[in-house]
Short mmCIF file of N, CA and C and ligand atoms in Angstrom, two decimals:
data_model
loop_
_atom_site.label_atom_id
_atom_site.label_comp_id
_atom_site.label_asym_id
_atom_site.label_seq_id
_atom_site.Cartn_x
_atom_site.Cartn_y
_atom_site.Cartn_z
N MET W 1 0.83 -1.20 0.02
CA MET W 1 0.01 0.01 -0.01
C MET W 1 0.90 1.25 -0.01
N LEU W 2 0.59 2.17 -0.88
CA LEU W 2 1.43 3.34 -1.02
C LEU W 2 0.74 4.59 -0.47
N ASN W 3 0.79 4.71 0.83
CA ASN W 3 0.20 5.93 1.38
C ASN W 3 1.27 6.99 1.62
N LYS W 4 0.86 8.09 2.20
CA LYS W 4 1.77 9.22 2.37
C LYS W 4 3.01 8.82 3.23
N LYS W 5 2.71 8.03 4.23
CA LYS W 5 3.76 7.67 5.20
C LYS W 5 4.87 6.84 4.57
N THR W 6 4.47 5.84 3.73
CA THR W 6 5.49 5.04 3.11
C THR W 6 6.30 5.84 2.13
N LEU W 7 5.66 6.76 1.43
CA LEU W 7 6.38 7.60 0.50
C LEU W 7 7.41 8.45 1.28
N LEU W 8 7.02 8.98 2.37
CA LEU W 8 7.91 9.82 3.14
C LEU W 8 9.07 9.00 3.64
N LEU W 9 8.79 7.80 4.07
CA LEU W 9 9.82 6.87 4.53
C LEU W 9 10.81 6.58 3.39
N ALA W 10 10.27 6.31 2.23
CA ALA W 10 11.13 6.02 1.06
C ALA W 10 12.03 7.18 0.77
N ALA W 11 11.43 8.38 0.82
CA ALA W 11 12.23 9.61 0.51
C ALA W 11 13.34 9.75 1.51
N THR W 12 13.04 9.48 2.78
CA THR W 12 14.08 9.61 3.80
C THR W 12 15.21 8.64 3.52
N PHE W 13 14.88 7.44 3.12
CA PHE W 13 15.93 6.45 2.86
C PHE W 13 16.81 6.94 1.70
N ILE W 14 16.20 7.48 0.69
CA ILE W 14 16.99 7.91 -0.45
C ILE W 14 17.94 9.04 -0.01
N ILE W 15 17.43 9.98 0.75
CA ILE W 15 18.26 11.12 1.19
C ILE W 15 19.41 10.60 2.06
N VAL W 16 19.07 9.80 3.07
CA VAL W 16 20.11 9.32 4.01
C VAL W 16 21.16 8.47 3.25
N GLY W 17 20.65 7.54 2.39
CA GLY W 17 21.56 6.70 1.66
C GLY W 17 22.50 7.52 0.80
N ASN W 18 21.94 8.55 0.16
CA ASN W 18 22.72 9.40 -0.72
C ASN W 18 23.84 10.13 0.02
N SER W 19 23.51 10.60 1.22
CA SER W 19 24.55 11.39 1.90
C SER W 19 25.62 10.44 2.46
N PHE W 20 25.29 9.16 2.65
CA PHE W 20 26.35 8.23 3.08
C PHE W 20 27.28 7.99 1.89
N ALA W 21 26.70 7.75 0.74
CA ALA W 21 27.50 7.46 -0.44
C ALA W 21 28.50 8.54 -0.74
N HIS W 22 28.15 9.77 -0.38
CA HIS W 22 29.01 10.90 -0.73
C HIS W 22 29.69 11.48 0.50
N ALA W 23 29.69 10.70 1.58
CA ALA W 23 30.19 11.24 2.85
C ALA W 23 31.61 11.85 2.69
N ASP W 24 32.42 11.37 1.78
CA ASP W 24 33.75 11.84 1.63
C ASP W 24 33.88 13.21 1.05
N GLU W 25 32.92 13.60 0.24
CA GLU W 25 33.03 14.86 -0.45
C GLU W 25 32.29 15.97 0.24
N ARG W 26 31.65 15.65 1.35
CA ARG W 26 30.90 16.68 2.07
C ARG W 26 31.59 17.01 3.39
N PHE W 27 31.64 18.27 3.66
CA PHE W 27 32.25 18.72 4.89
C PHE W 27 31.20 19.55 5.61
N PRO W 28 31.24 19.53 6.94
CA PRO W 28 30.25 20.43 7.64
C PRO W 28 30.58 21.85 7.22
N SER W 29 29.53 22.65 7.08
CA SER W 29 29.86 24.05 6.76
C SER W 29 30.38 24.71 8.05
N ILE W 30 31.14 25.77 7.83
CA ILE W 30 31.86 26.39 8.96
C ILE W 30 30.82 27.03 9.93
N LYS W 31 30.91 26.68 11.18
CA LYS W 31 29.90 27.17 12.17
C LYS W 31 30.37 28.47 12.80
N ASP W 32 31.65 28.72 12.81
CA ASP W 32 32.23 29.85 13.52
C ASP W 32 32.11 31.10 12.70
N GLU W 33 31.31 32.09 13.20
CA GLU W 33 31.07 33.32 12.40
C GLU W 33 32.33 34.13 12.17
N THR W 34 33.27 34.12 13.16
CA THR W 34 34.51 34.87 13.02
C THR W 34 35.35 34.30 11.87
N VAL W 35 35.39 32.98 11.81
CA VAL W 35 36.19 32.29 10.75
C VAL W 35 35.55 32.68 9.42
N LYS W 36 34.23 32.51 9.33
CA LYS W 36 33.56 32.83 8.07
C LYS W 36 33.85 34.28 7.62
N LYS W 37 33.80 35.19 8.55
CA LYS W 37 34.00 36.60 8.20
C LYS W 37 35.42 36.90 7.86
N GLU W 38 36.36 36.56 8.76
CA GLU W 38 37.74 36.99 8.58
C GLU W 38 38.47 36.18 7.51
N CYS W 39 38.06 34.92 7.29
CA CYS W 39 38.74 34.09 6.33
C CYS W 39 37.92 33.91 5.08
N GLY W 40 36.84 34.63 4.98
CA GLY W 40 36.03 34.51 3.77
C GLY W 40 35.93 35.83 3.05
N ASP W 41 36.86 36.69 3.35
CA ASP W 41 36.83 38.07 2.78
C ASP W 41 37.43 38.10 1.40
N CYS W 42 38.61 37.51 1.25
CA CYS W 42 39.38 37.58 -0.04
C CYS W 42 39.09 36.34 -0.89
N HIS W 43 38.77 35.23 -0.23
CA HIS W 43 38.42 33.98 -0.95
C HIS W 43 37.36 33.35 -0.09
N MET W 44 36.78 32.24 -0.52
CA MET W 44 35.83 31.61 0.38
C MET W 44 36.55 31.05 1.61
N ALA W 45 35.85 30.93 2.70
CA ALA W 45 36.47 30.34 3.89
C ALA W 45 36.61 28.83 3.67
N PHE W 46 37.86 28.36 3.57
CA PHE W 46 38.07 26.96 3.27
C PHE W 46 37.76 26.10 4.48
N GLN W 47 37.19 24.94 4.23
CA GLN W 47 36.80 24.02 5.33
C GLN W 47 38.11 23.45 5.95
N PRO W 48 38.13 23.53 7.30
CA PRO W 48 39.39 23.11 8.00
C PRO W 48 39.72 21.59 7.76
N GLN W 49 38.74 20.81 7.36
CA GLN W 49 38.97 19.37 7.20
C GLN W 49 39.91 19.02 6.04
N MET W 50 40.39 20.05 5.33
CA MET W 50 41.23 19.78 4.14
C MET W 50 42.70 19.96 4.36
N LEU W 51 43.12 20.43 5.58
CA LEU W 51 44.55 20.59 5.87
C LEU W 51 44.77 20.07 7.29
N PRO W 52 46.02 19.53 7.55
CA PRO W 52 46.33 19.07 8.89
C PRO W 52 46.49 20.18 9.87
N GLN W 53 46.49 19.82 11.15
CA GLN W 53 46.60 20.81 12.22
C GLN W 53 47.85 21.71 12.07
N ARG W 54 49.01 21.08 11.75
CA ARG W 54 50.25 21.88 11.69
C ARG W 54 50.15 22.94 10.60
N SER W 55 49.38 22.68 9.55
CA SER W 55 49.24 23.63 8.47
C SER W 55 48.46 24.88 8.93
N TRP W 56 47.36 24.62 9.65
CA TRP W 56 46.58 25.78 10.14
C TRP W 56 47.34 26.61 11.14
N VAL W 57 48.17 25.92 11.97
CA VAL W 57 48.98 26.65 12.95
C VAL W 57 49.94 27.60 12.18
N LYS W 58 50.61 27.01 11.16
CA LYS W 58 51.57 27.85 10.44
C LYS W 58 50.85 29.02 9.66
N ILE W 59 49.73 28.67 9.06
CA ILE W 59 48.99 29.73 8.30
C ILE W 59 48.60 30.85 9.28
N MET W 60 48.12 30.46 10.43
CA MET W 60 47.62 31.44 11.41
C MET W 60 48.77 32.23 12.03
N ASP W 61 49.98 31.63 12.10
CA ASP W 61 51.13 32.31 12.70
C ASP W 61 51.88 33.16 11.70
N THR W 62 51.46 33.16 10.42
CA THR W 62 52.20 33.92 9.40
C THR W 62 51.22 34.78 8.57
N LEU W 63 50.18 35.24 9.19
CA LEU W 63 49.16 36.04 8.44
C LEU W 63 49.71 37.34 7.87
N GLY W 64 50.77 37.81 8.50
CA GLY W 64 51.36 39.08 8.00
C GLY W 64 51.89 38.95 6.60
N ASP W 65 52.32 37.73 6.22
CA ASP W 65 52.71 37.47 4.85
C ASP W 65 51.97 36.22 4.37
N HIS W 66 50.72 36.47 3.97
CA HIS W 66 49.81 35.39 3.63
C HIS W 66 49.68 35.36 2.10
N PHE W 67 50.44 34.48 1.43
CA PHE W 67 50.43 34.35 -0.02
C PHE W 67 50.61 35.76 -0.65
N GLY W 68 51.58 36.49 -0.06
CA GLY W 68 51.87 37.80 -0.63
C GLY W 68 50.95 38.91 -0.16
N GLU W 69 49.99 38.63 0.68
CA GLU W 69 49.10 39.65 1.21
C GLU W 69 49.22 39.76 2.73
N ASP W 70 48.82 40.92 3.24
CA ASP W 70 48.77 41.08 4.68
C ASP W 70 47.36 40.78 5.14
N ALA W 71 47.25 39.66 5.82
CA ALA W 71 45.93 39.26 6.34
C ALA W 71 45.93 39.26 7.86
N SER W 72 46.83 40.05 8.46
CA SER W 72 46.99 40.00 9.93
C SER W 72 45.71 40.37 10.68
N LEU W 73 45.59 39.77 11.88
CA LEU W 73 44.44 40.01 12.71
C LEU W 73 45.00 40.25 14.11
N ASP W 74 44.16 40.83 15.01
CA ASP W 74 44.65 40.97 16.36
C ASP W 74 44.80 39.59 16.98
N LYS W 75 45.65 39.56 18.02
CA LYS W 75 46.05 38.27 18.57
C LYS W 75 44.89 37.40 19.00
N ALA W 76 43.94 38.01 19.72
CA ALA W 76 42.81 37.23 20.25
C ALA W 76 41.95 36.63 19.15
N THR W 77 41.68 37.43 18.15
CA THR W 77 40.88 36.91 17.01
C THR W 77 41.63 35.79 16.35
N ALA W 78 42.92 35.97 16.08
CA ALA W 78 43.72 34.96 15.42
C ALA W 78 43.77 33.64 16.20
N GLU W 79 43.90 33.78 17.56
CA GLU W 79 43.94 32.57 18.41
C GLU W 79 42.63 31.81 18.33
N GLY W 80 41.53 32.51 18.36
CA GLY W 80 40.20 31.91 18.31
C GLY W 80 40.00 31.17 17.00
N ILE W 81 40.38 31.77 15.91
CA ILE W 81 40.26 31.16 14.60
C ILE W 81 41.18 29.95 14.50
N LYS W 82 42.39 30.10 15.00
CA LYS W 82 43.36 28.97 14.96
C LYS W 82 42.77 27.77 15.68
N ASN W 83 42.22 28.01 16.89
CA ASN W 83 41.64 26.91 17.66
C ASN W 83 40.56 26.18 16.87
N TYR W 84 39.70 26.93 16.23
CA TYR W 84 38.61 26.32 15.48
C TYR W 84 39.15 25.47 14.32
N LEU W 85 40.13 26.03 13.59
CA LEU W 85 40.72 25.32 12.43
C LEU W 85 41.43 24.06 12.90
N VAL W 86 42.21 24.18 14.01
CA VAL W 86 42.99 23.04 14.50
C VAL W 86 42.03 21.91 14.99
N GLU W 87 41.01 22.32 15.69
CA GLU W 87 40.05 21.33 16.25
C GLU W 87 39.36 20.57 15.11
N ASN W 88 39.23 21.14 13.92
CA ASN W 88 38.48 20.47 12.84
C ASN W 88 39.39 20.06 11.68
N ALA W 89 40.67 20.07 11.92
CA ALA W 89 41.65 19.75 10.87
C ALA W 89 41.52 18.32 10.36
N SER W 90 42.20 18.06 9.23
CA SER W 90 42.07 16.72 8.60
C SER W 90 42.58 15.62 9.48
N ASP W 91 43.52 15.95 10.38
CA ASP W 91 44.06 14.88 11.24
C ASP W 91 43.59 15.05 12.70
N ALA W 92 42.52 15.78 12.87
CA ALA W 92 42.05 16.03 14.26
C ALA W 92 41.24 14.89 14.82
N GLY W 93 40.55 14.15 14.01
CA GLY W 93 39.66 13.12 14.50
C GLY W 93 40.34 11.79 14.64
N TRP W 94 39.61 10.77 15.00
CA TRP W 94 40.18 9.45 15.14
C TRP W 94 40.39 8.83 13.78
N TRP W 95 39.74 9.33 12.76
CA TRP W 95 39.90 8.81 11.43
C TRP W 95 40.36 9.91 10.48
N SER W 96 41.50 9.74 9.87
CA SER W 96 41.99 10.74 8.92
C SER W 96 41.46 10.38 7.53
N GLY W 97 40.85 11.32 6.90
CA GLY W 97 40.24 11.09 5.60
C GLY W 97 41.20 11.13 4.44
N LYS W 98 40.62 11.24 3.27
CA LYS W 98 41.40 11.23 2.02
C LYS W 98 42.41 12.36 1.97
N PHE W 99 42.10 13.48 2.60
CA PHE W 99 43.00 14.60 2.54
C PHE W 99 44.29 14.39 3.30
N MET W 100 44.43 13.30 4.05
CA MET W 100 45.68 12.99 4.75
C MET W 100 46.51 11.97 4.02
N ARG W 101 45.94 11.35 3.02
CA ARG W 101 46.67 10.31 2.27
C ARG W 101 47.87 10.89 1.55
N GLY W 102 49.02 10.28 1.82
CA GLY W 102 50.24 10.70 1.13
C GLY W 102 50.83 12.01 1.64
N VAL W 103 50.26 12.52 2.76
CA VAL W 103 50.82 13.73 3.37
C VAL W 103 51.88 13.26 4.37
N ARG W 104 53.16 13.51 4.06
CA ARG W 104 54.22 13.01 4.95
C ARG W 104 54.23 13.83 6.28
N ASP W 105 54.69 13.13 7.33
CA ASP W 105 54.67 13.75 8.66
C ASP W 105 55.50 15.02 8.73
N ASP W 106 56.54 15.11 7.91
CA ASP W 106 57.48 16.27 7.99
C ASP W 106 57.13 17.34 7.04
N TRP W 107 55.95 17.31 6.43
CA TRP W 107 55.56 18.28 5.43
C TRP W 107 54.43 19.15 6.02
N VAL W 108 54.59 20.44 5.83
CA VAL W 108 53.52 21.40 6.31
C VAL W 108 52.90 22.07 5.08
N PRO W 109 51.96 21.44 4.47
CA PRO W 109 51.38 22.05 3.26
C PRO W 109 50.61 23.30 3.60
N LEU W 110 50.79 24.36 2.80
CA LEU W 110 50.07 25.59 3.05
C LEU W 110 48.89 25.76 2.10
N ARG W 111 48.85 24.92 1.13
CA ARG W 111 47.73 25.00 0.15
C ARG W 111 46.95 23.68 0.10
N ILE W 112 45.69 23.80 0.08
CA ILE W 112 44.81 22.60 -0.14
C ILE W 112 45.12 22.08 -1.53
N THR W 113 45.37 23.01 -2.45
CA THR W 113 45.56 22.64 -3.83
C THR W 113 46.93 21.95 -4.09
N GLU W 114 47.72 21.73 -2.98
CA GLU W 114 48.97 20.93 -3.12
C GLU W 114 48.79 19.56 -2.55
N ILE W 115 47.70 19.33 -1.85
CA ILE W 115 47.45 18.04 -1.15
C ILE W 115 47.30 16.94 -2.23
N PRO W 116 48.03 15.81 -2.08
CA PRO W 116 47.98 14.78 -3.08
C PRO W 116 46.53 14.37 -3.53
N TYR W 117 45.64 14.20 -2.57
CA TYR W 117 44.28 13.79 -2.94
C TYR W 117 43.61 14.86 -3.82
N TRP W 118 43.83 16.13 -3.49
CA TRP W 118 43.20 17.21 -4.28
C TRP W 118 43.81 17.19 -5.68
N VAL W 119 45.16 17.04 -5.74
CA VAL W 119 45.84 17.08 -7.05
C VAL W 119 45.36 15.94 -7.94
N ARG W 120 45.24 14.72 -7.33
CA ARG W 120 44.79 13.56 -8.09
C ARG W 120 43.39 13.76 -8.63
N GLU W 121 42.49 14.14 -7.76
CA GLU W 121 41.08 14.35 -8.17
C GLU W 121 40.95 15.30 -9.36
N HIS W 122 41.77 16.36 -9.27
CA HIS W 122 41.63 17.43 -10.32
C HIS W 122 42.44 17.12 -11.55
N ASN W 123 43.56 16.38 -11.42
CA ASN W 123 44.29 15.99 -12.63
C ASN W 123 43.47 15.05 -13.47
N GLU W 124 42.77 14.14 -12.79
CA GLU W 124 42.03 13.16 -13.52
C GLU W 124 40.78 13.72 -14.19
N GLU W 125 40.16 14.68 -13.48
CA GLU W 125 38.77 15.06 -13.89
C GLU W 125 38.69 16.39 -14.55
N VAL W 126 39.72 17.24 -14.43
CA VAL W 126 39.55 18.60 -14.93
C VAL W 126 40.47 18.78 -16.15
N PRO W 127 39.86 19.08 -17.29
CA PRO W 127 40.70 19.31 -18.47
C PRO W 127 41.57 20.56 -18.32
N ASN W 128 42.77 20.57 -18.89
CA ASN W 128 43.68 21.67 -18.68
C ASN W 128 43.10 23.03 -19.02
N TYR W 129 42.29 23.07 -20.08
CA TYR W 129 41.75 24.38 -20.49
C TYR W 129 40.87 25.03 -19.41
N ALA W 130 40.28 24.18 -18.57
CA ALA W 130 39.39 24.73 -17.55
C ALA W 130 40.10 25.69 -16.61
N TRP W 131 41.40 25.38 -16.32
CA TRP W 131 42.16 26.25 -15.38
C TRP W 131 42.40 27.66 -15.94
N SER W 132 42.43 27.77 -17.25
CA SER W 132 42.71 29.07 -17.79
C SER W 132 41.43 29.85 -18.14
N ASP W 133 40.30 29.25 -17.82
CA ASP W 133 39.02 29.95 -18.03
C ASP W 133 39.00 31.23 -17.14
N PRO W 134 38.70 32.37 -17.77
CA PRO W 134 38.73 33.62 -16.96
C PRO W 134 37.82 33.63 -15.75
N LYS W 135 36.81 32.78 -15.78
CA LYS W 135 35.92 32.68 -14.61
C LYS W 135 36.57 31.97 -13.42
N VAL W 136 37.63 31.18 -13.74
CA VAL W 136 38.23 30.38 -12.72
C VAL W 136 39.42 31.11 -12.08
N LYS W 137 40.33 31.61 -12.89
CA LYS W 137 41.48 32.41 -12.50
C LYS W 137 42.49 31.63 -11.60
N SER W 138 42.04 30.96 -10.56
CA SER W 138 42.95 30.29 -9.66
C SER W 138 42.37 28.95 -9.24
N LYS W 139 43.26 28.00 -8.99
CA LYS W 139 42.87 26.70 -8.47
C LYS W 139 42.11 26.83 -7.17
N ALA W 140 42.47 27.90 -6.44
CA ALA W 140 41.89 28.09 -5.12
C ALA W 140 40.46 28.67 -5.17
N ASN W 141 40.04 29.01 -6.37
CA ASN W 141 38.68 29.56 -6.56
C ASN W 141 37.67 28.42 -6.68
N CYS W 142 37.55 27.69 -5.61
CA CYS W 142 36.73 26.46 -5.59
C CYS W 142 35.32 26.69 -6.11
N ALA W 143 34.74 27.81 -5.69
CA ALA W 143 33.32 28.05 -5.97
C ALA W 143 33.07 28.31 -7.46
N ALA W 144 34.09 28.56 -8.24
CA ALA W 144 33.89 28.71 -9.70
C ALA W 144 33.36 27.42 -10.29
N CYS W 145 33.80 26.31 -9.76
CA CYS W 145 33.40 25.01 -10.30
C CYS W 145 32.49 24.23 -9.34
N HIS W 146 32.58 24.54 -8.05
CA HIS W 146 31.72 23.88 -7.05
C HIS W 146 30.84 24.93 -6.45
N PRO W 147 29.68 25.15 -7.08
CA PRO W 147 28.80 26.29 -6.63
C PRO W 147 28.45 26.22 -5.14
N ARG W 148 28.45 25.04 -4.56
CA ARG W 148 28.05 24.96 -3.14
C ARG W 148 29.24 24.69 -2.23
N ALA W 149 30.47 25.13 -2.70
CA ALA W 149 31.69 24.89 -1.95
C ALA W 149 31.62 25.53 -0.54
N ASP W 150 31.00 26.67 -0.45
CA ASP W 150 30.97 27.32 0.87
C ASP W 150 30.09 26.59 1.87
N MET W 151 29.29 25.65 1.38
CA MET W 151 28.52 24.81 2.27
C MET W 151 29.23 23.45 2.50
N GLY W 152 30.42 23.33 1.94
CA GLY W 152 31.19 22.11 2.11
C GLY W 152 30.79 20.99 1.15
N ASN W 153 30.06 21.42 0.11
CA ASN W 153 29.57 20.40 -0.86
C ASN W 153 30.34 20.47 -2.17
N TYR W 154 31.06 19.41 -2.47
CA TYR W 154 31.89 19.41 -3.68
C TYR W 154 31.48 18.38 -4.69
N ASP W 155 30.23 17.88 -4.57
CA ASP W 155 29.90 16.81 -5.51
C ASP W 155 28.76 17.19 -6.44
N ASP W 156 28.56 18.45 -6.64
CA ASP W 156 27.42 18.82 -7.51
C ASP W 156 27.81 19.74 -8.68
N ASP W 157 29.09 19.57 -9.11
CA ASP W 157 29.54 20.51 -10.17
C ASP W 157 28.85 20.24 -11.52
C1 HEC G 201 43.68 39.98 2.55
C2 HEC G 201 43.10 38.85 1.81
C3 HEC G 201 43.07 37.51 2.48
C4 HEC G 201 42.50 37.19 3.71
C5 HEC G 201 41.81 38.10 4.68
C6 HEC G 201 42.71 35.76 3.86
N1 HEC G 201 43.35 35.22 2.79
FE1 HEC G 201 43.82 33.26 2.54
N2 HEC G 201 44.60 33.75 0.69
C7 HEC G 201 44.70 34.99 0.13
C8 HEC G 201 45.32 34.94 -1.13
C9 HEC G 201 45.65 36.05 -2.10
C10 HEC G 201 45.61 33.54 -1.38
C11 HEC G 201 46.20 32.91 -2.61
C12 HEC G 201 45.03 32.61 -3.55
C13 HEC G 201 45.36 31.96 -4.86
O1 HEC G 201 46.40 31.32 -5.00
O2 HEC G 201 44.53 32.08 -5.75
C14 HEC G 201 45.12 32.82 -0.17
C15 HEC G 201 45.19 31.45 -0.05
C16 HEC G 201 44.80 30.76 1.10
C17 HEC G 201 44.95 29.32 1.25
C18 HEC G 201 45.46 28.36 0.21
C19 HEC G 201 44.44 28.03 -0.85
C20 HEC G 201 44.99 26.99 -1.80
O3 HEC G 201 44.74 25.77 -1.55
O4 HEC G 201 45.61 27.32 -2.78
C21 HEC G 201 44.48 29.05 2.50
C22 HEC G 201 44.42 27.66 3.14
C23 HEC G 201 44.05 30.28 3.11
N3 HEC G 201 44.25 31.30 2.24
C24 HEC G 201 43.57 30.40 4.38
C25 HEC G 201 43.12 31.59 4.95
C26 HEC G 201 42.61 31.71 6.31
C27 HEC G 201 42.57 30.59 7.29
C28 HEC G 201 42.27 33.02 6.48
C29 HEC G 201 41.67 33.69 7.73
C30 HEC G 201 42.57 33.76 8.86
C31 HEC G 201 42.57 33.71 5.22
N4 HEC G 201 43.08 32.81 4.33
C32 HEC G 201 42.33 35.07 5.00
C33 HEC G 201 44.24 36.15 0.72
C34 HEC G 201 43.59 36.26 1.94
C1 HEC G 202 38.25 24.33 -12.71
C2 HEC G 202 37.25 23.75 -11.90
C3 HEC G 202 37.55 23.33 -10.44
C4 HEC G 202 38.10 24.11 -9.41
C5 HEC G 202 38.61 25.56 -9.47
C6 HEC G 202 38.11 23.29 -8.26
N1 HEC G 202 37.56 22.06 -8.55
FE1 HEC G 202 37.29 20.50 -7.22
N2 HEC G 202 36.70 19.32 -8.78
C7 HEC G 202 36.43 19.73 -10.06
C8 HEC G 202 35.98 18.60 -10.87
C9 HEC G 202 35.56 18.64 -12.30
C10 HEC G 202 35.97 17.52 -9.97
C11 HEC G 202 35.58 16.06 -10.30
C12 HEC G 202 34.13 15.86 -10.36
C13 HEC G 202 33.59 15.29 -9.16
O1 HEC G 202 34.16 14.26 -8.67
O2 HEC G 202 32.60 15.80 -8.61
C14 HEC G 202 36.39 17.99 -8.65
C15 HEC G 202 36.46 17.18 -7.54
C16 HEC G 202 36.68 17.68 -6.22
C17 HEC G 202 36.59 16.93 -5.03
C18 HEC G 202 36.21 15.45 -4.95
C19 HEC G 202 34.70 15.35 -5.05
C20 HEC G 202 34.25 13.98 -5.42
O3 HEC G 202 33.07 13.93 -5.81
O4 HEC G 202 35.01 13.04 -5.43
C21 HEC G 202 36.83 17.76 -3.98
C22 HEC G 202 36.79 17.43 -2.49
C23 HEC G 202 37.11 19.06 -4.56
N3 HEC G 202 37.00 18.95 -5.91
C24 HEC G 202 37.46 20.18 -3.83
C25 HEC G 202 37.88 21.36 -4.39
C26 HEC G 202 38.38 22.47 -3.58
C27 HEC G 202 38.52 22.46 -2.09
C28 HEC G 202 38.71 23.47 -4.50
C29 HEC G 202 39.34 24.81 -4.19
C30 HEC G 202 40.50 24.78 -3.31
C31 HEC G 202 38.39 23.00 -5.84
N4 HEC G 202 37.90 21.70 -5.73
C32 HEC G 202 38.56 23.67 -7.00
C33 HEC G 202 36.62 21.01 -10.56
C34 HEC G 202 37.22 22.07 -9.86
#
């Protein structure tokens, strides 16, 4: 019998099943308003789950020379942001995801776009001409190709 309740149940299964299948490509959206504001000004605020703890520490300790720009913040604000990023880093949990694969212990990557998993995904799937598209400009411009990147969703391009 196909009543409203069974339909609803079926829909729930589809949604839940789907988010499990794509669990690797989804990240929680950033909850911390200060991080969103201060780190989402010049580019989107990148999800902390894509870099290890040591990377966030180094990035936060060198904001005065941040990829050629001055992104410095007062000490208290910077400490708060650093804590949030470190607590949610790719190696913060009991299980390190794909973004930790092939990242050597003695390497402190400063770019998500240098992480082996990121490089592999994009080498395989993105044609070279796409990078020189004027709408893209930079590899770090995630939202150009992933419209819901700021919500941590990278599987709907
Ligand atoms: C004043 C502008 C500015 C602010 C504010 C800023 N950034 Fe950046 N950030 C940049 C620029 C410029 C780049 C290099 C972008 C590129 O290569 O296209 C960059 C790149 C990055 C990258 C590397 C992206 C990649 O994988 O290539 C990370 C990570 C990053 N920023 C983190 C942060 C964090 C964390 C904050 C907040 C504390 C922040 N940024 C605030 C300007 C800024
Ligand atoms: C020029 C377009 C482009 C840019 C810019 C780009 N990506 Fe991608 N990305 C792709 C394509 C195409 C794929 C492969 C299709 C797919 O798997 O959904 C992909 C795959 C991914 C995946 C794996 C998703 C999956 O379904 O397996 C992640 C995670 C990801 N990108 C994150 C990022 C992040 C983070 C940035 C910015 C630092 C970024 N991408 C910038 C085009 C781009």
